[in-house]
């Protein structure tokens, strides 16, 4: 046994490609499933959320403007870097979720494969969801899916990595950017994921990660005028309806997730579709 | 005009070996066919000796592919197949420079094309299809489409690595195993691809690569345990294969010749059109099945356009394929050079006006100076037959209807180009052109997401996109 004292990590927020502390100066203790102290996480505030939305908006033009092929390669790169951190994630998921190592291993492996699955979608979404429309007239009409913009994601409270990846990857695969409120009590794998994103050619601001109290921050995002869509997955039951009502103020697209969503199962396209607009173009045909 | 200093890419990067062997069941093995010597068409020197397959080697390759299909590949979840295919894409990117130099040595194409087109597009085909492997249910061919089995694939010499990628990537993504025969004159990059596949740890037998001449291709295509045949090459051979497969249950796709019309209207941006015409016919020495080999120009701008075209083509640099400044490299073989010469002579004999660039040509190797024929009529052989070389035939038209009629006056139907400022006319033309790909105000664009393939005698089946998966699925 070594007597060496390990260097403990400071877990911070991830906003605009940087790792700031909460502007509020607050933090909260994070424990493992048995209640043993693990680390302090930043307790994000309304101001942090607004900073994150502005970073996400700033990143949107660039990210949505990349070719689908390029986005696919960047996302695949994330999977490569995730694979390199596999052991770290297994340890963090095991302590965060209180599951045996073997179960944690399977959750992490599925999470990496899930990321690969979404990476492969970037240049196929338009072919599957788009169309050429046989309109009754001398026009060429076609419809293509486009990303809606900035998506506020309330990450699942239980599944700290697989669930988190299952809600982030479909948002950014199609070119959206996002602000994610992590699992309140299990936020540490999310911060480690942000370190992966920061070193995988994902431009700063495409994914912004905030730890803290979901019920405190979510209402600010739901009513924020520059947020285009809201994923309710990790919202506490007691405020879901209120969040939807706030979202109606700027006609946000709201994803009401399925009850007890099984993140281990192969997903369908619903999370991709949730954040897409359809644009139809008409052009006359004639000499 | 100023002189360019030579800017040659180093041939050492190609890691050329004196001997290459065929790849069967995960191993490089000696074939029992007569070994072939592959040459550098720019110098006529022998690059390497390559072992070839005999009929019994074809049989063992198909058997290996069948075993791999039955025992491993058809049972593997798509998400696992995907990760193998992603590995291949990444390794092609990593070894891109080596592959580009080797391709230019063996094929004769300019390094700027192998470096900027062939190799990156080959990688992107694997990358794209990797993503389909676990999403086949979304491709529009039914909820759970099944693979066909063993695919026998025969590819041409004009884009050796890229054609291998076009064939292998969708086959693997859909769950098939592969026996591929590269062209006799350009086997090297396919065998480096085999090396990559071995390094990617693909299960033995999933991909087998057997060099050889036409007889090997015929044995592969005719093998009773092959379920799917994919051929890219000449229309003559394509017809033979289609006939050979008649009465069998083998699924067939053919990507054959072309005689594409590149149509320029009087309102087209002329300088941009000239660049597109040059790219359309002189890209890859004109060894392109979808090359814009028939230029149809609206009569009112014909003289002006031809003058601009001559001026631009005069600046094309023909020579050492490894020189980064080279625009037009070597003709792939003596046989092809002879064919190009014969057809251009027929153009002169039939009364067309020949203009040939006065560029200097190297003393050794197979080279042909860029040539433009004007005053071409539809009956001439140079307007009807695929030359597959740096030779452009210019015809004129007066009305859009005439342009359509002339463009469609061919047994082929692979591609077409339209140059005009008017969007509605582009779409009107596109609707009427009997061709599988129509490029508007651009030419020779390829992307794994965009289906490619021909009408009529240019073949059937598509490669790329959602549509392209159908060729490798039992649907």
XYZ file of C-alpha atoms in Angstrom:
762
model
C 0.000 0.000 0.000
C 1.223 3.432 -0.864
C 1.042 6.174 1.717
C 0.760 8.780 -0.960
C -1.964 11.365 -0.495
C -4.049 11.598 -3.661
C -4.822 14.882 -5.369
C -8.529 15.512 -4.964
C -10.395 16.977 -7.938
C -12.410 20.175 -7.761
C -15.663 19.618 -9.636
C -16.793 22.782 -11.389
C -19.319 23.850 -13.991
C -18.703 23.617 -17.754
C -19.817 26.743 -19.608
C -18.629 27.988 -22.987
C -15.759 25.500 -23.026
C -14.429 26.727 -19.660
C -14.670 25.325 -16.149
C -15.889 28.139 -13.886
C -17.106 27.863 -10.302
C -20.676 28.967 -9.770
C -20.869 32.776 -9.866
C -22.965 32.422 -6.711
C -19.986 31.032 -4.864
C -22.144 28.167 -3.608
C -21.308 24.504 -3.492
C -22.975 21.396 -2.090
C -21.652 18.086 -0.820
C -22.017 15.051 -3.028
C -22.048 11.638 -1.383
C -21.984 8.072 -2.607
C -25.028 5.847 -2.359
C -24.180 5.055 1.286
C -23.861 8.690 2.280
C -20.083 8.916 2.380
C -18.735 12.284 1.269
C -17.203 12.241 -2.227
C -16.676 15.864 -3.238
C -18.221 19.299 -3.299
C -20.036 20.202 -6.507
C -20.783 23.729 -7.650
C -24.356 24.752 -6.895
C -25.349 26.507 -10.090
C -27.515 29.619 -10.028
C -29.902 31.536 -12.273
C -26.955 33.609 -13.469
C -24.950 30.481 -14.334
C -27.908 29.180 -16.337
C -28.202 32.465 -18.231
C -24.462 32.489 -18.949
C -24.781 28.947 -20.233
C -27.689 29.850 -22.529
C -25.714 32.721 -23.967
C -22.703 30.420 -24.547
C -24.977 27.848 -26.204
C -26.533 30.488 -28.455
C -23.098 31.777 -29.426
C -21.994 28.254 -30.380
C -25.145 27.428 -32.344
C -24.286 29.074 -35.668
C -20.912 27.351 -35.884
C -22.049 23.914 -34.726
C -25.220 23.793 -36.824
C -23.215 25.108 -39.768
C -20.678 22.273 -39.783
C -21.252 19.515 -42.301
C -23.066 16.497 -40.953
C -19.985 14.422 -41.802
C -17.768 16.677 -39.740
C -20.199 16.598 -36.809
C -20.249 12.817 -37.045
C -16.482 12.641 -36.858
C -16.324 15.006 -33.885
C -18.935 12.958 -32.037
C -17.134 9.726 -32.890
C -13.992 11.298 -31.470
C -15.889 11.815 -28.204
C -16.564 8.072 -28.115
C -12.868 7.377 -28.664
C -11.930 9.611 -25.736
C -14.710 8.133 -23.578
C -13.277 4.680 -24.248
C -9.888 5.898 -23.002
C -11.481 7.035 -19.730
C -13.517 3.851 -19.347
C -11.993 2.804 -16.009
C -12.529 6.245 -14.485
C -16.170 6.263 -15.530
C -16.737 2.752 -14.198
C -15.403 3.829 -10.791
C -17.471 7.031 -10.764
C -20.674 5.349 -11.881
C -20.189 2.577 -9.318
C -19.815 5.051 -6.440
C -22.456 7.498 -7.697
C -25.130 4.901 -8.341
C -24.124 2.362 -5.701
C -23.992 -0.482 -8.218
C -21.455 -3.338 -8.331
C -18.418 -2.886 -10.573
C -19.748 -5.341 -13.120
C -23.024 -3.475 -13.488
C -21.153 -0.163 -13.689
C -18.978 -1.629 -16.422
C -21.991 -2.624 -18.472
C -23.572 0.831 -17.977
C -20.400 2.566 -19.150
C -19.956 0.266 -22.161
C -23.546 0.842 -23.202
C -23.065 4.580 -22.748
C -20.034 4.599 -25.076
C -21.864 2.499 -27.675
C -24.861 4.803 -27.386
C -22.633 7.751 -28.207
C -21.359 5.889 -31.285
C -24.956 5.176 -32.304
C -25.817 8.859 -32.270
C -22.517 9.802 -33.974
C -23.633 7.669 -36.900
C -26.931 9.516 -37.173
C -25.615 12.972 -38.060
C -25.472 12.397 -41.824
C -28.506 10.125 -42.002
C -31.194 12.192 -40.291
C -31.995 14.210 -43.413
C -32.223 11.086 -45.562
C -34.605 9.396 -43.133
C -36.738 12.366 -42.060
C -36.480 14.614 -45.115
C -38.485 14.274 -48.293
C -38.967 15.365 -51.831
C -42.620 16.361 -52.117
C -44.514 15.400 -55.279
C -46.630 18.564 -55.302
C -49.324 18.946 -57.969
C -47.707 21.678 -59.980
C -44.512 22.696 -61.778
C -42.506 23.069 -58.583
C -39.661 21.245 -56.991
C -40.547 20.973 -53.332
C -38.395 19.390 -50.691
C -38.329 19.282 -46.918
C -35.289 19.019 -44.722
C -34.885 18.741 -40.967
C -32.958 21.501 -39.218
C -31.897 21.883 -35.598
C -34.214 24.002 -33.502
C -31.507 25.904 -31.592
C -30.647 25.936 -27.899
C -32.060 23.046 -25.900
C -32.353 23.024 -22.105
C -31.904 19.481 -20.864
C -32.881 18.323 -17.397
C -30.794 15.174 -17.175
C -32.164 12.031 -15.549
C -31.751 11.957 -11.773
C -30.885 8.248 -11.505
C -28.790 7.229 -14.491
C -25.700 9.377 -13.999
C -23.811 8.553 -17.199
C -25.828 6.313 -19.542
C -28.951 8.414 -18.978
C -26.982 11.620 -19.299
C -25.406 10.572 -22.591
C -28.749 9.320 -23.870
C -30.220 12.798 -23.454
C -27.254 14.912 -24.624
C -26.088 13.034 -27.732
C -29.364 13.278 -29.700
C -29.550 17.021 -29.030
C -26.138 17.830 -30.473
C -26.068 15.154 -33.207
C -28.472 17.186 -35.330
C -26.665 20.475 -34.708
C -28.406 21.905 -31.641
C -26.478 23.234 -28.673
C -27.556 22.656 -25.084
C -27.571 23.600 -21.434
C -27.726 20.558 -19.202
C -28.757 20.456 -15.561
C -27.176 17.277 -14.258
C -28.565 14.755 -11.828
C -28.728 16.644 -8.569
C -27.350 13.942 -6.315
C -25.145 12.124 -8.845
C -23.424 14.926 -10.756
C -19.823 13.751 -10.779
C -19.807 11.590 -13.970
C -21.320 14.571 -15.796
C -18.391 16.789 -14.871
C -15.966 14.105 -15.993
C -17.931 13.885 -19.259
C -17.436 17.633 -19.686
C -13.679 17.049 -19.480
C -14.056 14.535 -22.306
C -16.069 17.000 -24.387
C -13.503 19.733 -23.765
C -10.760 17.544 -25.243
C -12.662 16.034 -28.190
C -12.932 18.833 -30.761
C -16.469 19.668 -29.608
C -16.486 23.475 -29.788
C -16.911 25.275 -26.473
C -20.527 26.204 -25.780
C -22.071 23.295 -27.694
C -22.636 21.459 -24.427
C -22.839 23.422 -21.168
C -23.147 21.531 -17.918
C -24.514 22.884 -14.676
C -24.647 21.027 -11.377
C -26.985 22.016 -8.562
C -30.647 21.923 -7.594
C -32.792 21.027 -10.599
C -35.931 22.580 -9.110
C -34.119 25.857 -8.507
C -32.571 26.318 -11.954
C -35.075 24.633 -14.286
C -37.772 27.349 -14.076
C -35.303 29.989 -15.302
C -34.476 27.878 -18.322
C -38.120 27.004 -19.001
C -39.024 30.697 -19.190
C -35.823 31.901 -20.860
C -36.578 33.713 -24.122
C -33.502 32.384 -25.918
C -34.091 28.707 -25.233
C -35.890 26.851 -28.025
C -36.635 23.494 -26.462
C -36.873 21.841 -23.087
C -36.287 18.212 -22.128
C -38.218 17.428 -18.948
C -36.568 14.055 -18.286
C -35.010 14.904 -14.917
C -37.669 17.356 -13.752
C -39.155 16.684 -10.321
C -42.770 15.531 -10.717
C -44.035 18.455 -8.628
C -42.860 21.141 -11.068
C -43.297 19.462 -14.458
C -46.596 21.120 -15.273
C -45.293 24.530 -14.177
C -42.238 24.120 -16.376
C -44.434 23.294 -19.364
C -46.572 26.355 -18.685
C -43.473 28.561 -18.547
C -42.180 26.992 -21.745
C -45.444 27.940 -23.463
C -44.511 31.599 -23.016
C -42.037 31.327 -25.901
C -43.602 28.266 -27.550
C -40.728 25.980 -26.702
C -40.660 22.433 -27.973
C -41.087 20.313 -24.854
C -39.991 16.698 -24.615
C -42.198 14.859 -22.141
C -40.132 11.759 -21.678
C -41.627 8.331 -21.271
C -42.157 7.203 -17.699
C -39.344 4.946 -16.475
C -37.406 5.303 -19.686
C -35.060 2.329 -20.066
C -31.783 3.887 -21.081
C -30.111 0.507 -21.575
C -32.451 -0.376 -24.434
C -31.584 0.692 -28.001
C -33.416 3.973 -28.480
C -35.635 4.997 -31.367
C -35.454 8.333 -33.200
C -37.798 10.180 -30.871
C -35.105 12.107 -29.050
C -33.575 13.152 -32.351
C -36.932 14.240 -33.767
C -37.836 16.231 -30.681
C -35.372 19.013 -31.462
C -35.797 19.277 -35.216
C -37.691 21.773 -37.314
C -38.780 20.849 -40.823
C -38.085 23.339 -43.567
C -39.936 23.024 -46.873
C -38.496 24.775 -49.917
C -40.453 25.460 -53.115
C -38.817 26.323 -56.388
C -40.461 26.717 -59.791
C -39.575 24.295 -62.544
C -39.651 25.521 -66.157
C -37.575 26.800 -69.037
C 3.165 32.222 -67.992
C 5.793 31.345 -65.456
C 7.546 28.057 -64.853
C 6.694 25.910 -61.898
C 9.466 24.343 -59.852
C 8.909 20.613 -59.404
C 7.136 19.772 -56.140
C 7.276 15.998 -56.045
C 5.796 13.929 -53.265
C 8.309 11.340 -52.021
C 7.639 7.855 -53.350
C 9.198 6.365 -50.189
C 5.978 7.281 -48.386
C 4.204 4.533 -50.332
C 6.169 1.839 -48.432
C 6.288 -0.077 -51.671
C 7.162 -3.745 -51.228
C 8.646 -5.995 -53.927
C 5.876 -8.574 -53.484
C 2.194 -8.448 -52.623
C 0.051 -11.456 -51.897
C -3.656 -12.074 -51.928
C -5.676 -11.813 -48.718
C -7.851 -14.814 -47.887
C -9.370 -15.881 -44.560
C -7.513 -13.174 -42.645
C -4.080 -14.107 -43.976
C -1.843 -12.993 -46.792
C -1.227 -16.071 -48.882
C 0.437 -16.948 -52.158
C -2.072 -17.391 -54.960
C -1.650 -20.268 -57.359
C -2.379 -18.144 -60.426
C 0.350 -16.710 -62.622
C 1.847 -13.724 -60.694
C 1.359 -10.361 -62.335
C 3.738 -7.428 -62.491
C 2.106 -4.114 -61.813
C 3.778 -1.106 -63.384
C 3.933 2.607 -62.853
C 2.173 3.967 -65.950
C 4.117 7.221 -65.671
C 7.491 5.476 -66.091
C 6.646 1.941 -67.263
C 8.889 0.551 -64.479
C 7.717 -2.505 -62.568
C 6.487 -1.521 -59.118
C 5.880 -4.940 -57.608
C 5.010 -8.535 -58.288
C 1.529 -9.535 -57.172
C 0.277 -13.050 -56.718
C -3.016 -13.835 -58.399
C -5.857 -16.217 -57.731
C -6.532 -19.428 -59.603
C -9.990 -20.923 -59.834
C -9.329 -23.015 -56.721
C -8.177 -19.867 -54.875
C -11.445 -18.186 -55.817
C -13.205 -21.187 -54.349
C -11.257 -21.053 -51.090
C -11.884 -17.304 -50.804
C -15.619 -17.810 -51.269
C -15.555 -20.681 -48.748
C -13.737 -18.455 -46.232
C -16.306 -15.720 -46.791
C -19.131 -18.231 -46.322
C -17.651 -19.544 -43.057
C -17.179 -15.998 -41.760
C -20.743 -15.170 -42.756
C -22.308 -18.236 -41.146
C -20.254 -18.333 -37.982
C -19.525 -14.716 -37.126
C -20.581 -11.798 -39.249
C -24.263 -12.526 -39.836
C -24.748 -13.201 -36.134
C -22.933 -10.149 -34.856
C -25.115 -7.238 -33.685
C -25.018 -4.251 -36.035
C -23.568 -2.069 -33.293
C -20.523 -4.356 -33.111
C -20.096 -4.503 -36.898
C -20.250 -0.715 -36.869
C -17.232 -0.437 -34.602
C -15.132 -2.600 -36.927
C -16.083 -0.451 -39.895
C -15.323 2.765 -37.994
C -11.869 1.344 -37.294
C -11.271 0.875 -41.022
C -12.351 4.467 -41.699
C -9.970 5.784 -39.073
C -7.026 3.715 -40.300
C -7.539 4.913 -43.862
C -7.385 8.467 -42.518
C -4.272 7.663 -40.495
C -2.484 6.042 -43.435
C -3.919 8.496 -45.937
C -0.649 9.861 -47.219
C 0.820 6.407 -47.786
C -2.309 5.316 -49.650
C -2.367 8.471 -51.773
C 1.231 8.093 -52.932
C 0.782 4.389 -53.607
C -2.390 5.083 -55.586
C -0.659 7.672 -57.742
C 2.253 5.304 -58.370
C 0.100 2.372 -59.384
C -2.669 4.225 -61.192
C -0.955 7.295 -62.642
C -3.427 9.824 -61.272
C -2.113 13.156 -59.948
C -1.196 13.154 -56.287
C -3.478 16.117 -55.643
C -6.434 13.981 -56.721
C -5.484 10.815 -54.829
C -4.681 12.951 -51.776
C -7.746 15.221 -51.884
C -10.397 12.998 -53.460
C -9.745 9.248 -53.590
C -8.398 8.643 -50.112
C -10.585 11.007 -48.052
C -13.697 9.891 -49.923
C -12.778 6.239 -49.339
C -12.499 6.957 -45.611
C -15.802 8.819 -45.582
C -17.565 5.885 -47.256
C -16.489 3.572 -44.469
C -17.365 6.187 -41.855
C -20.810 6.779 -43.295
C -21.695 3.123 -43.724
C -20.394 2.223 -40.270
C -23.203 4.369 -38.927
C -25.795 2.426 -40.923
C -24.787 -0.985 -39.563
C -26.974 -0.584 -36.465
C -29.698 1.537 -38.099
C -30.728 -0.614 -41.058
C -34.312 -0.682 -39.851
C -34.518 3.058 -40.568
C -33.282 2.836 -44.143
C -36.743 2.316 -45.606
C -36.256 -1.317 -46.625
C -38.425 -2.793 -43.880
C -38.060 -3.009 -40.108
C -35.389 -5.706 -39.918
C -33.732 -6.192 -43.292
C -31.379 -9.158 -43.652
C -28.065 -9.448 -45.489
C -27.670 -11.517 -48.628
C -24.627 -13.609 -47.737
C -21.375 -13.648 -49.698
C -20.796 -10.723 -52.046
C -18.497 -11.157 -55.060
C -17.236 -7.754 -56.172
C -15.204 -6.769 -59.206
C -13.842 -3.238 -59.490
C -12.072 -1.131 -62.137
C -8.710 0.593 -62.276
C -9.778 4.231 -62.402
C -10.385 4.710 -58.647
C -8.835 1.553 -57.178
C -9.088 2.286 -53.448
C -12.245 4.367 -53.670
C -14.107 1.688 -55.638
C -12.999 -0.912 -53.080
C -14.469 1.331 -50.374
C -17.717 1.864 -52.315
C -18.084 -1.898 -52.562
C -16.832 -3.186 -49.216
C -18.307 -0.576 -46.847
C -22.019 -1.056 -47.620
C -21.604 -4.838 -47.935
C -20.121 -5.096 -44.438
C -22.542 -2.604 -42.935
C -25.470 -4.684 -44.158
C -23.939 -7.859 -42.711
C -22.520 -9.534 -45.815
C -19.029 -10.916 -46.239
C -16.912 -10.054 -49.241
C -14.625 -11.453 -51.903
C -13.266 -8.571 -53.951
C -11.184 -8.633 -57.110
C -9.233 -5.451 -57.772
C -8.304 -4.519 -61.327
C -5.349 -6.249 -62.930
C -3.385 -3.014 -63.435
C -4.076 -1.482 -60.016
C -4.074 -4.102 -57.255
C -1.812 -2.412 -54.710
C -4.000 -0.096 -52.641
C -6.665 -2.787 -52.263
C -3.990 -5.012 -50.728
C -2.921 -2.236 -48.351
C -6.598 -1.939 -47.473
C -6.417 -5.664 -46.691
C -3.512 -4.905 -44.370
C -5.636 -2.242 -42.672
C -8.502 -4.702 -42.341
C -6.140 -7.195 -40.750
C -4.850 -4.552 -38.313
C -8.436 -3.630 -37.475
C -8.820 -7.232 -36.336
C -11.805 -8.058 -38.496
C -12.777 -11.697 -38.126
C -10.918 -13.810 -40.733
C -12.821 -14.308 -43.969
C -15.106 -11.293 -43.635
C -13.107 -9.547 -46.356
C -11.037 -11.444 -48.936
C -9.089 -9.733 -51.696
C -7.963 -11.743 -54.709
C -6.004 -10.011 -57.472
C -6.093 -11.241 -61.025
C -7.352 -10.570 -64.521
C -10.790 -10.968 -66.049
C -10.795 -14.752 -65.719
C -10.605 -14.434 -61.927
C -13.501 -11.998 -62.011
C -15.512 -14.390 -64.163
C -14.815 -17.296 -61.795
C -15.859 -15.181 -58.817
C -19.027 -13.905 -60.426
C -19.914 -17.413 -61.583
C -19.194 -19.154 -58.283
C -22.287 -21.021 -57.141
C -21.933 -19.979 -53.499
C -21.895 -16.231 -54.176
C -25.216 -14.532 -53.341
C -24.552 -11.068 -54.601
C -22.505 -9.701 -57.470
C -21.442 -6.085 -57.726
C -19.511 -4.967 -60.771
C -18.108 -1.623 -61.797
C -16.507 -1.491 -65.229
C -17.292 -1.458 -68.899
C -20.768 -1.884 -70.328
C -19.530 -4.777 -72.511
C -18.397 -6.815 -69.505
C -21.495 -5.762 -67.559
C -23.712 -7.270 -70.242
C -21.745 -10.518 -70.119
C -22.134 -10.711 -66.337
C -25.857 -9.976 -66.469
C -26.211 -12.746 -69.044
C -24.074 -15.108 -66.975
C -26.283 -14.561 -63.915
C -29.534 -15.092 -65.799
C -31.560 -17.871 -64.237
C -29.690 -17.768 -60.912
C -30.895 -16.246 -57.646
C -27.860 -13.952 -57.364
C -28.615 -10.303 -56.806
C -26.762 -8.030 -59.196
C -25.807 -4.371 -59.345
C -23.871 -2.850 -62.245
C -22.125 0.487 -62.526
C -21.020 0.740 -66.144
C -19.935 3.233 -68.757
C -21.234 6.656 -69.638
C -21.167 9.436 -72.193
C -22.399 12.306 -70.094
C -23.708 15.515 -71.572
C -22.483 18.689 -69.922
C -24.939 21.350 -71.059
C -24.062 25.054 -71.042
C -26.772 27.682 -71.608
C -26.080 31.209 -72.771
C -26.862 32.711 -69.365
C -24.333 30.521 -67.538
C -21.452 32.178 -65.715
C -18.890 31.267 -68.370
C -15.658 31.295 -66.368
C -17.244 29.115 -63.726
C -18.620 26.839 -66.441
C -15.165 26.520 -68.017
C -13.749 25.341 -64.684
C -16.586 22.839 -64.420
C -16.095 21.569 -67.967
C -12.360 21.122 -67.363
C -13.023 19.316 -64.109
C -15.734 17.282 -65.805
C -13.533 15.816 -68.509
C -9.893 16.156 -67.423
C -10.324 15.047 -63.802
C -8.505 11.726 -63.427
C -7.316 11.895 -67.084
C -10.922 11.444 -68.116
C -10.877 7.916 -66.689
C -14.239 8.542 -65.104
C -17.403 6.697 -66.057
C -19.461 9.816 -65.303
C -17.049 12.206 -67.086
C -18.667 15.122 -68.903
C -17.337 13.916 -72.236
C -19.992 15.539 -74.461
C -20.110 19.293 -74.093
C -23.398 20.714 -75.372
C -23.117 24.473 -75.789
C -25.856 26.889 -76.735
C -24.948 28.061 -80.222
C -24.846 31.794 -79.441
C -21.955 31.395 -76.979
C -20.148 28.459 -78.596
C -17.258 30.416 -80.125
C -16.604 32.423 -76.985
C -16.774 29.376 -74.762
C -14.504 27.254 -76.956
C -11.921 30.035 -77.013
C -11.982 30.322 -73.227
C -11.816 26.554 -72.963
C -8.725 26.302 -75.181
C -7.024 29.018 -73.154
C -7.796 27.268 -69.887
C -6.892 23.762 -71.066
C -3.545 25.105 -72.353
C -2.594 25.825 -68.752
C -3.172 22.262 -67.551
C 0.078 20.645 -66.489
C 0.485 17.096 -67.745
C 3.208 14.928 -66.267
C 4.621 13.299 -63.156
C 1.665 12.104 -61.090
C 3.667 12.563 -57.906
C 4.240 16.262 -58.613
C 1.812 18.291 -56.525
C 1.414 20.782 -59.396
C 0.343 18.147 -61.913
C -3.221 18.492 -63.214
C -3.327 15.541 -65.597
C -1.317 12.410 -64.863
C -0.583 9.245 -66.801
C -3.022 7.136 -68.784
C -3.398 3.952 -66.777
C -2.150 1.445 -69.367
C -0.737 1.107 -72.861
C -3.921 -0.648 -73.873
C -6.046 2.309 -72.761
C -3.707 4.774 -74.461
C -4.077 2.834 -77.711
C -7.851 2.955 -77.405
C -7.833 6.721 -76.826
C -5.556 7.256 -79.824
C -7.737 5.099 -82.043
C -10.916 6.983 -81.106
C -9.353 10.420 -81.527
C -8.117 9.380 -84.966
C -11.663 8.387 -85.855
C -12.803 11.869 -84.757
C -10.409 13.483 -87.215
C -11.318 11.012 -89.951
C -15.025 11.687 -89.466
C -14.472 15.404 -89.903
C -14.444 16.945 -86.433
C -11.983 19.779 -85.724
C -9.243 18.649 -83.370
C -7.483 20.964 -80.937
C -4.788 19.523 -78.690
C -2.955 21.326 -75.907
C 0.655 22.077 -76.774
C 1.778 21.118 -73.298
C 4.984 19.135 -73.013
C 4.671 15.431 -72.319
C 7.212 13.246 -70.477
C 9.501 11.044 -72.631
C 8.548 7.856 -70.852
C 5.227 6.485 -69.723
C 1.701 6.660 -71.085
C 0.545 10.225 -71.599
C -2.032 11.912 -73.759
C -2.335 15.679 -74.192
C -5.746 17.170 -73.368
C -7.778 17.314 -76.551
C -10.968 19.143 -77.526
C -12.973 18.309 -80.650
C -15.358 20.934 -81.986
C -17.787 20.648 -84.861
C -18.821 17.237 -83.607
C -22.054 15.709 -84.875
C -24.132 13.152 -83.052
C -23.338 10.390 -85.504
C -19.586 10.487 -84.932
C -17.968 7.786 -82.826
C -16.424 10.421 -80.531
C -19.968 11.556 -79.693
C -21.305 8.057 -79.125
C -18.546 5.895 -77.661
C -16.952 6.194 -74.269
C -13.343 7.303 -74.820
C -12.355 7.144 -71.146
C -9.546 9.616 -71.689
C -8.800 13.370 -71.685
C -10.809 14.024 -74.835
C -13.824 16.334 -75.008
C -16.354 16.454 -77.848
C -18.182 19.748 -78.331
C -21.651 19.866 -79.899
C -24.075 22.781 -80.071
C -27.815 23.302 -79.544
C -30.288 26.160 -79.914
C -33.239 25.420 -77.615
C -33.586 23.683 -74.250
C -35.690 20.980 -75.942
C -32.886 20.311 -78.394
C -30.385 20.139 -75.543
C -32.515 17.509 -73.804
C -32.966 15.508 -77.004
C -29.242 15.484 -77.743
C -28.253 14.773 -74.166
C -30.594 11.788 -74.019
C -29.501 10.489 -77.426
C -27.244 7.794 -75.982
C -27.623 4.235 -74.736
C -25.924 5.359 -71.524
C -27.391 7.475 -68.721
C -25.011 7.826 -65.831
C -24.666 11.558 -65.309
C -25.308 14.982 -66.798
C -24.370 18.581 -66.101
C -26.420 21.756 -66.507
C -24.973 25.257 -66.454
C -27.384 28.173 -66.264
C -28.179 31.034 -63.927
C -31.847 30.122 -63.956
C -32.958 27.813 -61.134
C -36.260 26.894 -62.726
C -34.452 25.781 -65.881
C -32.029 23.610 -63.917
C -34.984 21.761 -62.411
C -36.815 21.563 -65.725
C -33.725 20.046 -67.310
C -33.072 17.714 -64.388
C -36.581 16.359 -64.726
C -36.049 15.507 -68.379
C -32.493 14.204 -68.428
C -32.362 10.431 -68.427
C -29.374 10.129 -66.115
C -28.783 8.882 -62.585
C -26.915 11.966 -61.419
C -27.471 15.543 -62.557
C -24.972 18.173 -61.482
C -26.087 21.790 -61.669
C -23.436 24.476 -61.969
C -20.934 21.939 -60.706
C -19.616 18.573 -61.851
C -18.084 15.368 -60.494
C -19.333 15.701 -56.934
C -19.347 12.520 -54.890
C -20.499 11.921 -51.352
C -21.372 8.751 -49.463
C -24.768 10.228 -48.575
C -25.705 10.841 -52.229
C -26.834 7.816 -54.280
C -24.801 7.281 -57.464
C -25.584 5.062 -60.429
C -26.983 4.962 -63.912
C -30.007 4.689 -66.156
C -30.139 2.399 -69.182
C -26.848 0.787 -70.240
C -24.930 2.661 -67.548
C -26.133 -0.046 -65.205
C -28.594 -0.479 -62.363
C -28.517 -0.196 -58.603
C -27.191 2.744 -56.649
C -24.168 3.230 -54.433
C -24.372 5.579 -51.475
C -27.163 6.981 -49.376
C -30.140 5.118 -48.001
C -30.890 3.822 -51.494
C -27.468 2.209 -51.852
C -28.073 -0.162 -48.957
C -30.720 -1.990 -50.973
C -27.984 -3.566 -53.095
C -26.719 -5.524 -50.079
C -29.983 -6.388 -48.362
C -32.349 -9.270 -49.031
C -35.259 -6.998 -49.852
